[in-house]
PDB file of C-alpha atoms and ligand atoms in Angstrom:
ATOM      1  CA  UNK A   1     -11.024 -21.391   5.604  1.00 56.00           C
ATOM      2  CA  UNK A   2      -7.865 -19.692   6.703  1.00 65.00           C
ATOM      3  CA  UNK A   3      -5.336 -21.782   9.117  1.00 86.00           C
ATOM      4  CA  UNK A   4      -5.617 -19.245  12.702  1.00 90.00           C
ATOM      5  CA  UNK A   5      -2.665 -16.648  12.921  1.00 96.00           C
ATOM      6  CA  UNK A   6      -0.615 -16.120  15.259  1.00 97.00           C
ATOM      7  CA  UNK A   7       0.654 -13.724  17.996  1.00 98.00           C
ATOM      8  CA  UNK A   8       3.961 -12.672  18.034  1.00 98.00           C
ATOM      9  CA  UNK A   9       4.791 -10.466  20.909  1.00 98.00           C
ATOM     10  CA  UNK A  10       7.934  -8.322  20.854  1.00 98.00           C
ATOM     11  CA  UNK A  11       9.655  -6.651  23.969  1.00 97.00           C
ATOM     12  CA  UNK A  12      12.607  -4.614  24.696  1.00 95.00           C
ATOM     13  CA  UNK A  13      14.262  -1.727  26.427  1.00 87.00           C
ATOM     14  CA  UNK A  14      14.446   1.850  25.138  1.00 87.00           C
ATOM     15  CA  UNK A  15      17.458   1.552  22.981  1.00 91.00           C
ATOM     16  CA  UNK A  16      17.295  -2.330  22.294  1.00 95.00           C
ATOM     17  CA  UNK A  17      17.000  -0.914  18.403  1.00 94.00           C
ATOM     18  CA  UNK A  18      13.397  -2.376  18.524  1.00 94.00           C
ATOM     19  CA  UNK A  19      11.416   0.135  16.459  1.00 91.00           C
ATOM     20  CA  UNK A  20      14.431  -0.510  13.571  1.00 93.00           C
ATOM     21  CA  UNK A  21      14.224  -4.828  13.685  1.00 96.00           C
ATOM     22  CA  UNK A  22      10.509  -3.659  13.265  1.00 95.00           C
ATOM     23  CA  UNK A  23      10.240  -1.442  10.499  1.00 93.00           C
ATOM     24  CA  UNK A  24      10.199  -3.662   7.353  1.00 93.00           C
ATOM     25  CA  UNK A  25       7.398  -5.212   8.928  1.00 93.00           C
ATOM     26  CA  UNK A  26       5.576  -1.906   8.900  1.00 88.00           C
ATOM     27  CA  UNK A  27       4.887  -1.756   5.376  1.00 83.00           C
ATOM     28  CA  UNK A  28       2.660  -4.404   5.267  1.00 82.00           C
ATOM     29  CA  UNK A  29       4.416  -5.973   2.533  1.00 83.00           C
ATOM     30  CA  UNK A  30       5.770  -9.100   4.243  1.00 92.00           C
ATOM     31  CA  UNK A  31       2.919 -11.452   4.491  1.00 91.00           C
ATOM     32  CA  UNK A  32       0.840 -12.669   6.818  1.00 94.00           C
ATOM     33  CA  UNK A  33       2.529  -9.734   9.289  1.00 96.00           C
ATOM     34  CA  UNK A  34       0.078  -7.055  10.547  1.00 95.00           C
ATOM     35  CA  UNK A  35       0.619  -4.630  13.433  1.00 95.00           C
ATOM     36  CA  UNK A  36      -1.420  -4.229  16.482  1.00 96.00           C
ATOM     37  CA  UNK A  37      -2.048  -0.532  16.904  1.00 96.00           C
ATOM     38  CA  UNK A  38      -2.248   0.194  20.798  1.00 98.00           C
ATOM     39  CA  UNK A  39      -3.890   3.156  22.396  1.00 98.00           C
ATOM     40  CA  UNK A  40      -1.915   5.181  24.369  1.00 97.00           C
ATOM     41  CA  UNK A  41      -2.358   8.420  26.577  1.00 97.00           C
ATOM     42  CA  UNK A  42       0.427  10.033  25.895  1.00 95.00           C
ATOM     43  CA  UNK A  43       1.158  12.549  23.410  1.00 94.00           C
ATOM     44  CA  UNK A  44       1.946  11.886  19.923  1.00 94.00           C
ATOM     45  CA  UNK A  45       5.709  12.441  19.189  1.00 89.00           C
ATOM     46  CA  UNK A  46       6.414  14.376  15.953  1.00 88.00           C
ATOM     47  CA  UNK A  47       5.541  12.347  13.003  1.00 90.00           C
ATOM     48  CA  UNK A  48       3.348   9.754  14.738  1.00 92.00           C
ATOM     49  CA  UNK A  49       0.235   9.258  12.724  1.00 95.00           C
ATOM     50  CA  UNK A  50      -3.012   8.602  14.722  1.00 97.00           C
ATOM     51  CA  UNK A  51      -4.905   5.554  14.195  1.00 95.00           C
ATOM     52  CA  UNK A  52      -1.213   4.551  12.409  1.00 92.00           C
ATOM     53  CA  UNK A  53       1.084   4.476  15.236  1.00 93.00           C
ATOM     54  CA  UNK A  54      -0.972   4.681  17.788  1.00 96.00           C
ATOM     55  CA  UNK A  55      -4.434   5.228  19.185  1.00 98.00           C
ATOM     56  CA  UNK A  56      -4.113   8.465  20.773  1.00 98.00           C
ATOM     57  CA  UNK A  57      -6.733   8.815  23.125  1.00 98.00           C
ATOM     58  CA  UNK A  58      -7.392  10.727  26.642  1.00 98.00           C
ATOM     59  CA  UNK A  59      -7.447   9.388  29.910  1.00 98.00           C
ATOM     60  CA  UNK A  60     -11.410   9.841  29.990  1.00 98.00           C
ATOM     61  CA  UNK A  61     -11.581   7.396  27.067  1.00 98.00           C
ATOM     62  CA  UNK A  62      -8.801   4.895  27.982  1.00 98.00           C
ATOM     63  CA  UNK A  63     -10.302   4.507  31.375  1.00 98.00           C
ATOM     64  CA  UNK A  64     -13.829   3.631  29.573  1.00 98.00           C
ATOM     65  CA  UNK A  65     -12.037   1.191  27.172  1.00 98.00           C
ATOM     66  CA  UNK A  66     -10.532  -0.879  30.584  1.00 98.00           C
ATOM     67  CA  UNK A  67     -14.198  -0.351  31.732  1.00 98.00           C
ATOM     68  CA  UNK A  68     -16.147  -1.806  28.667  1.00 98.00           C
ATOM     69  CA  UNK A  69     -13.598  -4.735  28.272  1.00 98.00           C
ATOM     70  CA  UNK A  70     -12.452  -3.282  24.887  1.00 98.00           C
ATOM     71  CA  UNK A  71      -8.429  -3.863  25.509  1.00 98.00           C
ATOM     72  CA  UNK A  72      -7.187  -7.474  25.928  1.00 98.00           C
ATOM     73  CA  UNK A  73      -4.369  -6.079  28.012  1.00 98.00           C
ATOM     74  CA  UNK A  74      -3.165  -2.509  29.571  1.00 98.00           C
ATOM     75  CA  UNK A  75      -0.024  -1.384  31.875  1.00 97.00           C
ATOM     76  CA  UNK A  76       0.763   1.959  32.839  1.00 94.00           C
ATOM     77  CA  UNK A  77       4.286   3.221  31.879  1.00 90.00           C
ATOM     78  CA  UNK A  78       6.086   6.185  32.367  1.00 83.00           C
ATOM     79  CA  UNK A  79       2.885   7.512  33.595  1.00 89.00           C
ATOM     80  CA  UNK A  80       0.900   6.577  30.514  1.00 94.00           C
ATOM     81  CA  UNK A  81      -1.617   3.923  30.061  1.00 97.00           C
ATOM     82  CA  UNK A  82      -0.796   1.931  26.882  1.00 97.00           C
ATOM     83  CA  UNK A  83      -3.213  -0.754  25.839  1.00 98.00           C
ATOM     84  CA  UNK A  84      -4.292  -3.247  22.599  1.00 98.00           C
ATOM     85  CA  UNK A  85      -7.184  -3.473  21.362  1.00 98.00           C
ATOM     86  CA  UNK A  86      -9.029  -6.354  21.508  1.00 98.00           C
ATOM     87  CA  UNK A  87     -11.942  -6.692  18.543  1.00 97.00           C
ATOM     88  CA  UNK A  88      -8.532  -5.719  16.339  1.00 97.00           C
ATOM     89  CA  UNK A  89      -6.175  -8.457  17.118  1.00 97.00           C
ATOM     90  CA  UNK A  90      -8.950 -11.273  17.534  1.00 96.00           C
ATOM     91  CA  UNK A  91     -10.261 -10.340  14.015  1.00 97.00           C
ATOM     92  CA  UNK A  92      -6.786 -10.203  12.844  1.00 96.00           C
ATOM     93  CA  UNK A  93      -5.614 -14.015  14.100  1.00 96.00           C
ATOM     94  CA  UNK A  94      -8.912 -15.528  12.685  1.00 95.00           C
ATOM     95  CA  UNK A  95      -7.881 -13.905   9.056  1.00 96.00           C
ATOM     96  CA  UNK A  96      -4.475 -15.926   9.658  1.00 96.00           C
ATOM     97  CA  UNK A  97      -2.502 -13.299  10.472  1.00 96.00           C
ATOM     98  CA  UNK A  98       0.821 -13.004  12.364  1.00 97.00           C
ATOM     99  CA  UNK A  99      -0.194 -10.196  14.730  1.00 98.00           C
ATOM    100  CA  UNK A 100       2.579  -8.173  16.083  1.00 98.00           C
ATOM    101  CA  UNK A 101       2.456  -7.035  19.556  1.00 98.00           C
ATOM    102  CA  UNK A 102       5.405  -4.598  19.923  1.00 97.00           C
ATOM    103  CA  UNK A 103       4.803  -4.089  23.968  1.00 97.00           C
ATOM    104  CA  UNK A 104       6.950  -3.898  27.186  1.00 94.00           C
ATOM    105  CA  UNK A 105       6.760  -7.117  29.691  1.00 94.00           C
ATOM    106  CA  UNK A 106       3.864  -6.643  32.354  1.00 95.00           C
ATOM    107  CA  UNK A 107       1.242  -6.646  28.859  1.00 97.00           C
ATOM    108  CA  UNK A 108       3.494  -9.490  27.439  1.00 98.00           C
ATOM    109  CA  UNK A 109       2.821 -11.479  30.691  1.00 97.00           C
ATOM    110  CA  UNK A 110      -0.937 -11.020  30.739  1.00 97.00           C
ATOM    111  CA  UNK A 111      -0.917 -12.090  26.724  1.00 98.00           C
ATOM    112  CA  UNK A 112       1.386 -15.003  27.624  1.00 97.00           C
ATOM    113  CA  UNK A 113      -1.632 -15.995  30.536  1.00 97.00           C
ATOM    114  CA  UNK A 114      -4.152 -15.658  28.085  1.00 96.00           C
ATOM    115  CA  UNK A 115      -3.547 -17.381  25.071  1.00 95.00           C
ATOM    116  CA  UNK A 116      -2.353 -21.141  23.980  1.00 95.00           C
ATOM    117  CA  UNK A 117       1.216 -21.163  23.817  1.00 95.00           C
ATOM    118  CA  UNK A 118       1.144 -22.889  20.616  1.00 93.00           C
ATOM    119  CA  UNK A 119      -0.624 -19.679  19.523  1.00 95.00           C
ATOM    120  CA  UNK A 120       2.286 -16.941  20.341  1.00 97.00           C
ATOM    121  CA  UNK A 121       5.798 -16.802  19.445  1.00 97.00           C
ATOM    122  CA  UNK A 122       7.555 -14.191  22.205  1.00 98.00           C
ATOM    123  CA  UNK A 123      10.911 -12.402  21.013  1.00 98.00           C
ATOM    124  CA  UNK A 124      13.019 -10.187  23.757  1.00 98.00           C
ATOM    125  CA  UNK A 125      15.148  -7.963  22.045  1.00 98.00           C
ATOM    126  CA  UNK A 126      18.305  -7.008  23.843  1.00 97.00           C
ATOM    127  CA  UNK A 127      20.993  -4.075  23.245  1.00 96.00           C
ATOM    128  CA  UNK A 128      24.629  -5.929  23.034  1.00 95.00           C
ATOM    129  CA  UNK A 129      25.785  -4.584  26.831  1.00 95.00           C
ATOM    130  CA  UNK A 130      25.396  -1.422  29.611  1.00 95.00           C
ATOM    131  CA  UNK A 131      27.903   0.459  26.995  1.00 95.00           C
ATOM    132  CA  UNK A 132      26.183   0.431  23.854  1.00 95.00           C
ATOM    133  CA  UNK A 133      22.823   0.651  25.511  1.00 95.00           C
ATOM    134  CA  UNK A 134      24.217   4.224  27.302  1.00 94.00           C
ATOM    135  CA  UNK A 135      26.184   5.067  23.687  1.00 94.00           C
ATOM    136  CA  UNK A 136      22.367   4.426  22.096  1.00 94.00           C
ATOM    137  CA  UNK A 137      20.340   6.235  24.393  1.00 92.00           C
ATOM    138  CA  UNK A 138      22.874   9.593  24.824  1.00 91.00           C
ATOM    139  CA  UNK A 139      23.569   9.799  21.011  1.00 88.00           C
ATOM    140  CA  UNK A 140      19.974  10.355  20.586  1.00 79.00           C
ATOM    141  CA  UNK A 141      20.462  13.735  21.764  1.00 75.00           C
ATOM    142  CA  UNK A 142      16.731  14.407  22.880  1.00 72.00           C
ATOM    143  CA  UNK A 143      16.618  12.667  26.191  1.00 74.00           C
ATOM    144  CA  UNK A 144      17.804  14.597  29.603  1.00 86.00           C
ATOM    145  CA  UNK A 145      19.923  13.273  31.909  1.00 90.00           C
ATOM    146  CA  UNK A 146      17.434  12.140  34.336  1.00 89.00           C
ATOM    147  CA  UNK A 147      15.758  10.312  31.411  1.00 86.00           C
ATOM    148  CA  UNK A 148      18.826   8.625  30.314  1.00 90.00           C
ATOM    149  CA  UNK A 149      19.249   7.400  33.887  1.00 92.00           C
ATOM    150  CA  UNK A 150      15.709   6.469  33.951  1.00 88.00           C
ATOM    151  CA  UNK A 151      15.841   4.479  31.262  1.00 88.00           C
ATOM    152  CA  UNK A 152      19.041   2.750  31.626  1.00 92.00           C
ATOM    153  CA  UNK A 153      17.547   1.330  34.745  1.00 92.00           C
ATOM    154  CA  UNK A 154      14.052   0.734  34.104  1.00 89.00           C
ATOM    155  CA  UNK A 155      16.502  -1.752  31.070  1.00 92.00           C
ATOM    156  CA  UNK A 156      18.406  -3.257  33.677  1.00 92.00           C
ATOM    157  CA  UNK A 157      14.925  -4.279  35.167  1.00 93.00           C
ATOM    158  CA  UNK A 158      13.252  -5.841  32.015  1.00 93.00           C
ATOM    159  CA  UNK A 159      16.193  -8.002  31.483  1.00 94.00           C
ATOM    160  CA  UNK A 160      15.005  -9.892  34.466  1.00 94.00           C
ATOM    161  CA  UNK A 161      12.031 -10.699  32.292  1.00 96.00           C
ATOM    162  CA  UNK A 162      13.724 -12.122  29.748  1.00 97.00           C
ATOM    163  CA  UNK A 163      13.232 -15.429  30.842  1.00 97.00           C
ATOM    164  CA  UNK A 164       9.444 -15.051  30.249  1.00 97.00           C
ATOM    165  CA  UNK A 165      10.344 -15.354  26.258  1.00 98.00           C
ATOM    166  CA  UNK A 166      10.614 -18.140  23.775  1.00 97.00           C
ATOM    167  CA  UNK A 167      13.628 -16.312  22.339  1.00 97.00           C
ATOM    168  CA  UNK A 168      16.462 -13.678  23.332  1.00 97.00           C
ATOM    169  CA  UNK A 169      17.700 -11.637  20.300  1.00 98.00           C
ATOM    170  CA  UNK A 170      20.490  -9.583  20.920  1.00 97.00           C
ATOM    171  CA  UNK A 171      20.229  -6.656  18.412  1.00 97.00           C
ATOM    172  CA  UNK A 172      24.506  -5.543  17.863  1.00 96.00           C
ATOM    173  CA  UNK A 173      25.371  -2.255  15.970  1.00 95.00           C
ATOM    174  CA  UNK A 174      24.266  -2.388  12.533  1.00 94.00           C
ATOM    175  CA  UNK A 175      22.848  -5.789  12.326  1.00 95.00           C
ATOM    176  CA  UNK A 176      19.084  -4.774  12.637  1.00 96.00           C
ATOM    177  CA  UNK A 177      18.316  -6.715   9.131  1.00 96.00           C
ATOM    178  CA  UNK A 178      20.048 -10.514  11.107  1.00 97.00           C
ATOM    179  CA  UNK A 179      16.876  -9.803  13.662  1.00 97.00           C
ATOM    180  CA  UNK A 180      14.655  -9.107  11.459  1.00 97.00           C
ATOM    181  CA  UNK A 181      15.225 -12.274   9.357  1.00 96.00           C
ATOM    182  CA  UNK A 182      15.950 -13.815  12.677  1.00 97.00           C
ATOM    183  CA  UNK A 183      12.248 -12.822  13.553  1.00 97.00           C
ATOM    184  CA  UNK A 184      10.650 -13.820  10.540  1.00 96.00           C
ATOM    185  CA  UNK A 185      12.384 -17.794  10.517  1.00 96.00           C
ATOM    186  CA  UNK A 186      11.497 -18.045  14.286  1.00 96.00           C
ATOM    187  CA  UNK A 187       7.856 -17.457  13.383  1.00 95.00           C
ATOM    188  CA  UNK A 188       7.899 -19.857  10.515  1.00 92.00           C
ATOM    189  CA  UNK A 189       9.881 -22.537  12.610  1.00 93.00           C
ATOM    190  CA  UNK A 190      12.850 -22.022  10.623  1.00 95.00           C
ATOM    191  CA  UNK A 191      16.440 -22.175  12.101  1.00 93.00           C
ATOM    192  CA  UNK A 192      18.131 -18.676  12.441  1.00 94.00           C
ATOM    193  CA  UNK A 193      20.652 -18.136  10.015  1.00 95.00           C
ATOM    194  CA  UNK A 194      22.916 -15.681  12.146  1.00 96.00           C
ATOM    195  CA  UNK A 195      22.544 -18.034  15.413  1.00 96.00           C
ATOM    196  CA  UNK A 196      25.300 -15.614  17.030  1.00 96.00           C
ATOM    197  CA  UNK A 197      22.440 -12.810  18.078  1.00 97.00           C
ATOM    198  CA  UNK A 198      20.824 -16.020  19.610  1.00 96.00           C
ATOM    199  CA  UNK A 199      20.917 -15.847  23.258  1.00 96.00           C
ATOM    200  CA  UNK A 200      20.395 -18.968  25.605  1.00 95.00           C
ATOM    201  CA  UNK A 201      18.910 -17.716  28.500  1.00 97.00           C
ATOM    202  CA  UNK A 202      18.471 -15.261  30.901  1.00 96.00           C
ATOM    203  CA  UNK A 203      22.013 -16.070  32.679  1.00 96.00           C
ATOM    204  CA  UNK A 204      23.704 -15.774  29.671  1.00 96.00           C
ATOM    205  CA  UNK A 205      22.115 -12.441  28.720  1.00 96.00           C
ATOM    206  CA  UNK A 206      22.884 -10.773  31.496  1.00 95.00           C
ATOM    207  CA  UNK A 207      26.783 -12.128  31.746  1.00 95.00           C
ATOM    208  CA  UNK A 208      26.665 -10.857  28.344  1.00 94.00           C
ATOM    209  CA  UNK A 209      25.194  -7.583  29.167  1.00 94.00           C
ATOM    210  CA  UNK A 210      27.651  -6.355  31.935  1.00 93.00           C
ATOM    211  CA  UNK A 211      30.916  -7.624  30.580  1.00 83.00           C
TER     212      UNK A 211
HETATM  213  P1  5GP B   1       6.608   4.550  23.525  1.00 71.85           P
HETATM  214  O1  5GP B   1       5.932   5.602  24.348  1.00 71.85           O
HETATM  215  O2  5GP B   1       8.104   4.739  23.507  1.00 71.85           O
HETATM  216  O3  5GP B   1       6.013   4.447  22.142  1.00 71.85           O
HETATM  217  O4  5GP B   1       6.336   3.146  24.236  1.00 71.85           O
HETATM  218  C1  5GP B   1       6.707   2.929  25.548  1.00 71.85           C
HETATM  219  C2  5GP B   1       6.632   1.443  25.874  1.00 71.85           C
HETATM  220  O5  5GP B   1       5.277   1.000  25.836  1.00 71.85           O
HETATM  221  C3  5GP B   1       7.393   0.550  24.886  1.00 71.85           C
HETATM  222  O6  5GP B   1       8.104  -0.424  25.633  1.00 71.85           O
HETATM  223  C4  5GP B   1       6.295  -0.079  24.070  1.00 71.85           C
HETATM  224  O7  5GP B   1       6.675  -1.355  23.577  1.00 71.85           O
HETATM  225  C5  5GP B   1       5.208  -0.205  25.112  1.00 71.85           C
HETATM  226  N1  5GP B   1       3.854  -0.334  24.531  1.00 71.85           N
HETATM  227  C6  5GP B   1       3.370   0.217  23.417  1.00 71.85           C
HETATM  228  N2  5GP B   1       2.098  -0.138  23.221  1.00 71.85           N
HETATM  229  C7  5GP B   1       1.769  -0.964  24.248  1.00 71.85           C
HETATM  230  C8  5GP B   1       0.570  -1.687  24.594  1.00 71.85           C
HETATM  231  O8  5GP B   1      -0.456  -1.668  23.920  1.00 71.85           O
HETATM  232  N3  5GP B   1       0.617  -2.421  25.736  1.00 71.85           N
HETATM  233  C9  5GP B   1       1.720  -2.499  26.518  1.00 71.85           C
HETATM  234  N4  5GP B   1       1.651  -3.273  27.593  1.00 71.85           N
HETATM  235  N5  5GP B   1       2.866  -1.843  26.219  1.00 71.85           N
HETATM  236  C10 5GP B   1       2.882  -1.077  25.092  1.00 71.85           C
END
């Protein structure tokens, strides 16, 4: 019989370089990693596969998912639900998987209630500081002002969460691949090779973030 996977739940601001740390994972190639695919009612972005990136499903249907139990968590954001599936990810830790939740903090919170800790390894990926976070989200060139600003500060706020985590990566310019290994050897119980993008604690991550 397989030994039971894991959860691993990752957070972190728009611009924390999150989808990036997370893309070797996407292949499937590095065993025993799967993604969670979450439904979502927003619109599909160009290039987002459905049923690959996300669920994409209307409000109607969402709504009867919350209704019928079928999602073991759900937040609204941005004013879209986003939720993950539940038959999926239980499946999924039986086969020994290490399931990854790629979520914002109010769903991390209800997975933290629900499961044994033993059973979920929680990573809170931070940009470097206020600077690089604003350089980040304005050289993407497709958000508006007001959604710069929104974002910035919605950031500010889920660094107050950081404290729910296990672990506080901070994700500096071009050292996506250090969090990614950093990722992988916190999930095996491994030390982290690059223990600089290692934050303490909350404290530190925010004296880090707005100096
Ligand atoms: P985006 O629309 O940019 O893909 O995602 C917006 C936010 O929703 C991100 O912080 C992402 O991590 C989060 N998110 C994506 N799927 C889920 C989910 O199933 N549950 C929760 N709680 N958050 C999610």
């Amino acid at each position: 019989m397989n030994k039971r996977g894991k959860v691993l739940i990752v957070s972190g601001s728009a611009g924390s370089g999150k989808s990036t740390v997370l893309t070797p994972f996407k292949s499937g190639e590095i065993e025993p990693f799967v993604f969670s695919v979450s439904a979502t009612t927003r619109k599909a972005r160009p290039g987002e596969v459905d049923g690959r990136d996300y669920l994409f499903v209307t409000k109607e249907r969402f709504e009867e998912m919350i209704e019928k139990g079928e999602l073991i968590e759900h937040t609204t954001f941005n004013g879209n639900y986003y939720g993950t599936p539940k038959g999926p990810l239980e499946k999924q830790i039986e086969e020994g998987k290490i399931v990854i939740l790629e979520i914002e903090v109010d769903g991390a919170e209800q997975i933290m209630s629900l499961f044994d800790p033993n059973d979920i390894v929680s990573v809170f990926l931070s940009p470097p500081d206020y600077k690089t976070l604003e350089k980040r989200l304005r050289g993407r060139g497709t958000n508006t002002e007001a959604d710069i600003i929104e974002r910035l500060e919605r950031a500010k706020v889920e660094l107050e969460y950081s404290s729910l985590y296990k672990n506080i990566l901070i994700n500096y310019d071009s050292r996506a691949n250090d969090v990614t290994e950093a990722i992988i050897a916190i999930t095996k119980g491994e030390n982290i090779k690059t223990p600089d993008i290692y934050c303490q604690s909350k404290e530190q991550l925010i004296d880090k973030f707005y100096n």
